[in-house]
PDB file of C-alpha atoms in Angstrom:
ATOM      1  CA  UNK J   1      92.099 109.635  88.315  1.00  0.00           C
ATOM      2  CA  UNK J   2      90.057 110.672  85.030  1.00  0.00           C
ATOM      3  CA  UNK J   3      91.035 107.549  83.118  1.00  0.00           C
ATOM      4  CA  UNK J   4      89.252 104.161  83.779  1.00  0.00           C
ATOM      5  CA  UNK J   5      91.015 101.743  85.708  1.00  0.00           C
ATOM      6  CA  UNK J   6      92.454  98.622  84.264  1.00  0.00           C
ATOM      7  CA  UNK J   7      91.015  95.100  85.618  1.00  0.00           C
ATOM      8  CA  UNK J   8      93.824  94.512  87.930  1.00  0.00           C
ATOM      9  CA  UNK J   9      94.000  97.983  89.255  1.00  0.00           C
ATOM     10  CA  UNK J  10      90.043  98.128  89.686  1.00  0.00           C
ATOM     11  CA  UNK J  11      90.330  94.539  91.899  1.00  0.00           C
ATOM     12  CA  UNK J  12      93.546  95.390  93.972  1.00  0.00           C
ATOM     13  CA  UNK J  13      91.761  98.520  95.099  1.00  0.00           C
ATOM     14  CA  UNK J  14      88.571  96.452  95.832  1.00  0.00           C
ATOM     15  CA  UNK J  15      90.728  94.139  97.922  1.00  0.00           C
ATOM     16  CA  UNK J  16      91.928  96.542 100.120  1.00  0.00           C
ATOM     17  CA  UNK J  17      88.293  98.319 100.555  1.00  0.00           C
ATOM     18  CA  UNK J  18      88.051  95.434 102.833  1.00  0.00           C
ATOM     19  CA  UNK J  19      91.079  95.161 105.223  1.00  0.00           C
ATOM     20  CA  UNK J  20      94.575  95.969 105.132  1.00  0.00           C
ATOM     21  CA  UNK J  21      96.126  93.468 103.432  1.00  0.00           C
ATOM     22  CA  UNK J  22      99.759  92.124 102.380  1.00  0.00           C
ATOM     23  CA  UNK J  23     100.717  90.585  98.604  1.00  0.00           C
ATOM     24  CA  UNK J  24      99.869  87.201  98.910  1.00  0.00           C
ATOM     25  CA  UNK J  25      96.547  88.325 100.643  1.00  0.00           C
ATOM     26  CA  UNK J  26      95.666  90.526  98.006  1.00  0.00           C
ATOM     27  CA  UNK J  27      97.055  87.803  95.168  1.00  0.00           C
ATOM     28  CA  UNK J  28      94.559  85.444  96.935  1.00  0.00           C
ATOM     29  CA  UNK J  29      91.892  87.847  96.566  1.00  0.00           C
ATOM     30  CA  UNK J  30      92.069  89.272  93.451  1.00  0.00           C
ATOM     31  CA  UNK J  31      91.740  85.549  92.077  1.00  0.00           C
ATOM     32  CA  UNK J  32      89.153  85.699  94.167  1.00  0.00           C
ATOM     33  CA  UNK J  33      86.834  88.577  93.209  1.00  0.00           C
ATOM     34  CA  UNK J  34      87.724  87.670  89.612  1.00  0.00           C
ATOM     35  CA  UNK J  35      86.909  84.617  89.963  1.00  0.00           C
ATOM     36  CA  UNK J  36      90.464  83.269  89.024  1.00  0.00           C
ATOM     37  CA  UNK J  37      90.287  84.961  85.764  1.00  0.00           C
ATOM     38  CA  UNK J  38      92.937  87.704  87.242  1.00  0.00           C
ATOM     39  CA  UNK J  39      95.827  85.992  88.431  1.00  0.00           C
ATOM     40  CA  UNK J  40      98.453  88.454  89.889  1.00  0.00           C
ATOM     41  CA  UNK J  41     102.370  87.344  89.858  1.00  0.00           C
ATOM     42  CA  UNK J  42     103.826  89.335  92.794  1.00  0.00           C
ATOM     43  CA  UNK J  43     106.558  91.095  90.491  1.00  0.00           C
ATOM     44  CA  UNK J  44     103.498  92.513  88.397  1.00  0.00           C
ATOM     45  CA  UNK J  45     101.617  92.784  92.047  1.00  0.00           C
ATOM     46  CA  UNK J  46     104.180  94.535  93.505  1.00  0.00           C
ATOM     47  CA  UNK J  47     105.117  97.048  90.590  1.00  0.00           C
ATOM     48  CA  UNK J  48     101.372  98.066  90.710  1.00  0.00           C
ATOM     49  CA  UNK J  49     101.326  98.548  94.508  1.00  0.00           C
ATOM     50  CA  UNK J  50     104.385 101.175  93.887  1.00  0.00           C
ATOM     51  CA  UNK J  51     102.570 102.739  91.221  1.00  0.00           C
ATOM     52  CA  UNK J  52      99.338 102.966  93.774  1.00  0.00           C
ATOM     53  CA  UNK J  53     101.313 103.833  96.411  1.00  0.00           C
ATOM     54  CA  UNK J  54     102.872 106.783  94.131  1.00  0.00           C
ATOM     55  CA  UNK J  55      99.392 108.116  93.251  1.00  0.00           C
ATOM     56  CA  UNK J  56      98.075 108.483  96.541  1.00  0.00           C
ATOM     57  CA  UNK J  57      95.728 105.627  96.216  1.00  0.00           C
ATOM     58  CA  UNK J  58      97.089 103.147  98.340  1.00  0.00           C
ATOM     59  CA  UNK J  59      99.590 103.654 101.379  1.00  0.00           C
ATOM     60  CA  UNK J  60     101.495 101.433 103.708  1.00  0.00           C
ATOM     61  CA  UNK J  61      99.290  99.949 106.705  1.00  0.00           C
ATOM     62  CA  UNK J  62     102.151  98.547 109.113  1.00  0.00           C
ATOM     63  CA  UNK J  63     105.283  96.274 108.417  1.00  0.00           C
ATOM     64  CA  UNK J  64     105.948  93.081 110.466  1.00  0.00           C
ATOM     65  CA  UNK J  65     108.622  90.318 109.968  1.00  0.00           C
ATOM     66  CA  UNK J  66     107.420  86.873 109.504  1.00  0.00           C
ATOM     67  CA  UNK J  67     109.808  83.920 109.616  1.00  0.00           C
ATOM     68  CA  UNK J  68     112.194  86.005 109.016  1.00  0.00           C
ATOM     69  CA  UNK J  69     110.914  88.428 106.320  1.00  0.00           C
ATOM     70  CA  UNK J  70     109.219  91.346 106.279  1.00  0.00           C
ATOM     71  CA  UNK J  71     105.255  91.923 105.002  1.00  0.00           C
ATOM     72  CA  UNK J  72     104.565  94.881 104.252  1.00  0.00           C
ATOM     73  CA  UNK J  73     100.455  95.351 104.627  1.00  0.00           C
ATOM     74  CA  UNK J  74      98.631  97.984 102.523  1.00  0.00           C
ATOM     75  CA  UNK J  75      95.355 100.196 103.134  1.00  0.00           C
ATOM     76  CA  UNK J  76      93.382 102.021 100.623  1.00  0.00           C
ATOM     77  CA  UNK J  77      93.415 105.526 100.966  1.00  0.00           C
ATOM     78  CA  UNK J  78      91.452 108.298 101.409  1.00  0.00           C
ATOM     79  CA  UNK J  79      91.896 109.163  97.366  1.00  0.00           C
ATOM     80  CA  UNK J  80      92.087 105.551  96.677  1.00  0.00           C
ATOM     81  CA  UNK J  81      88.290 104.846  98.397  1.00  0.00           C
ATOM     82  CA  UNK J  82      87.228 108.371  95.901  1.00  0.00           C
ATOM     83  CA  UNK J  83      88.556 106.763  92.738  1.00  0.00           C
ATOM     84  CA  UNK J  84      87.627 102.888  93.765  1.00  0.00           C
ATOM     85  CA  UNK J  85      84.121 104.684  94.183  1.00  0.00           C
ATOM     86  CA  UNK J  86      83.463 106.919  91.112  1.00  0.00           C
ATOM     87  CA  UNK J  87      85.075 103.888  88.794  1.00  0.00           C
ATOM     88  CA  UNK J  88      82.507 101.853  90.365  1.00  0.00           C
ATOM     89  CA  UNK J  89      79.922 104.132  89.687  1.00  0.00           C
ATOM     90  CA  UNK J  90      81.450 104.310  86.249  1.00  0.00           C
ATOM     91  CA  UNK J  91      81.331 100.682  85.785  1.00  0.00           C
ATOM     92  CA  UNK J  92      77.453 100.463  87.196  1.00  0.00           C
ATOM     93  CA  UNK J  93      76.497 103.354  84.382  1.00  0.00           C
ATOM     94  CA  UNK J  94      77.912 101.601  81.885  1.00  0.00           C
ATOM     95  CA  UNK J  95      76.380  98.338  82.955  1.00  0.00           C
ATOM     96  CA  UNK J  96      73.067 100.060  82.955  1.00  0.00           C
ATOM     97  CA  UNK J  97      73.324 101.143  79.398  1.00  0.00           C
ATOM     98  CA  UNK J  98      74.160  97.989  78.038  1.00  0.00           C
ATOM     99  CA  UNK J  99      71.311  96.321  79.847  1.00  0.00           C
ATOM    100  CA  UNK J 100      68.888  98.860  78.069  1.00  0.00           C
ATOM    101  CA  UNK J 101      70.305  97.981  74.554  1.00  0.00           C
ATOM    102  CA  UNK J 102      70.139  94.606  75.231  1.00  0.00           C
ATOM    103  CA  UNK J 103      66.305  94.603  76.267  1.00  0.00           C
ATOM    104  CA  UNK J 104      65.364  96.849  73.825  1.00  0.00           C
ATOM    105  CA  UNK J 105      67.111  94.978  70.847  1.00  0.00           C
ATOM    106  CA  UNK J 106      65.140  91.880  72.360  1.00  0.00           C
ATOM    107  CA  UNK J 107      61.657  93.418  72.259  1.00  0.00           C
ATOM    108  CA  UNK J 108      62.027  94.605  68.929  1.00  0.00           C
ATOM    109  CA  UNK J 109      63.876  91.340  67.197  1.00  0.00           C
ATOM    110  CA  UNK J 110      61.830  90.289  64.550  1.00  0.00           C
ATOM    111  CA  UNK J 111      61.979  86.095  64.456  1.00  0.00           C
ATOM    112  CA  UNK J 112      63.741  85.262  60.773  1.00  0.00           C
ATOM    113  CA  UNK J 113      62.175  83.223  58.688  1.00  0.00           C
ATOM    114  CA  UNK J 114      65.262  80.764  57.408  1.00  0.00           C
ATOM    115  CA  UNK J 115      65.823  81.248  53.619  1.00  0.00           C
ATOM    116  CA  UNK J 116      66.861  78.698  51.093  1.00  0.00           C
ATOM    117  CA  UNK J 117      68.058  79.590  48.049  1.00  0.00           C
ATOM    118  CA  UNK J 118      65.548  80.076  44.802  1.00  0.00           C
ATOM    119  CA  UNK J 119      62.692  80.995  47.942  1.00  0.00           C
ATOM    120  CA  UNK J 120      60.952  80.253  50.436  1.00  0.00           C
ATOM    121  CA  UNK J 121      60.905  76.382  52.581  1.00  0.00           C
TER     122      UNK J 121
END
């Protein structure tokens, strides 16, 4: 995958570097790593997961019925662990740079002296 990963994406794939996990797991989790600023509703959950599972990133773990109905757990794949890793990577590069700019724009800051109008205070 050439193209960076949305938010969601990005999270549901960290989620699963962990553990096998089923939707409400990885709904807990994601809200979780995001600190509850990504909150997954399974229809949106479970679209992405068949887009994932589509792309070779994520595949089916095992299937067991609870009370009745079925969970269906998911594992990150081989391809899935590649991507999750190089958008990391990605993500950490781009971090870097920012940091640079950021403590290079505060060494050189020049304190302003605060203006009124018709001179100086």
């Amino acid at each position: 995958m050439d193209t960076p990963l949305r938010e969601p994406t990005f999270l549901i794939l960290t989620a699963l570097a962990a553990e096998p996990m089923h939707g409400y797991g990885l709904i807990r989790e994601v809200a979780v790593l995001s600190d509850n600023r990504v909150s997954l509703r399974p229809g949106t959950l479970y679209g992405a997961l068949d887009r994932l599972v589509d792309a070779g990133l994520v595949e089916v773990d095992r299937e067991e019925v609870v009370d009745s109905r079925l969970r269906r757990y998911y594992r990150l794949s081989p391809t899935g662990d590649a991507t999750l890793s190089a958008e990391t990577e990605r993500l950490r590069r781009n971090v870097e740079a920012a940091t640079k700019r950021l403590a290079e724009r505060a060494r050189t800051a020049r304190p302003t002296t605060p203006r009124i109008a018709g001179g100086l205070a």
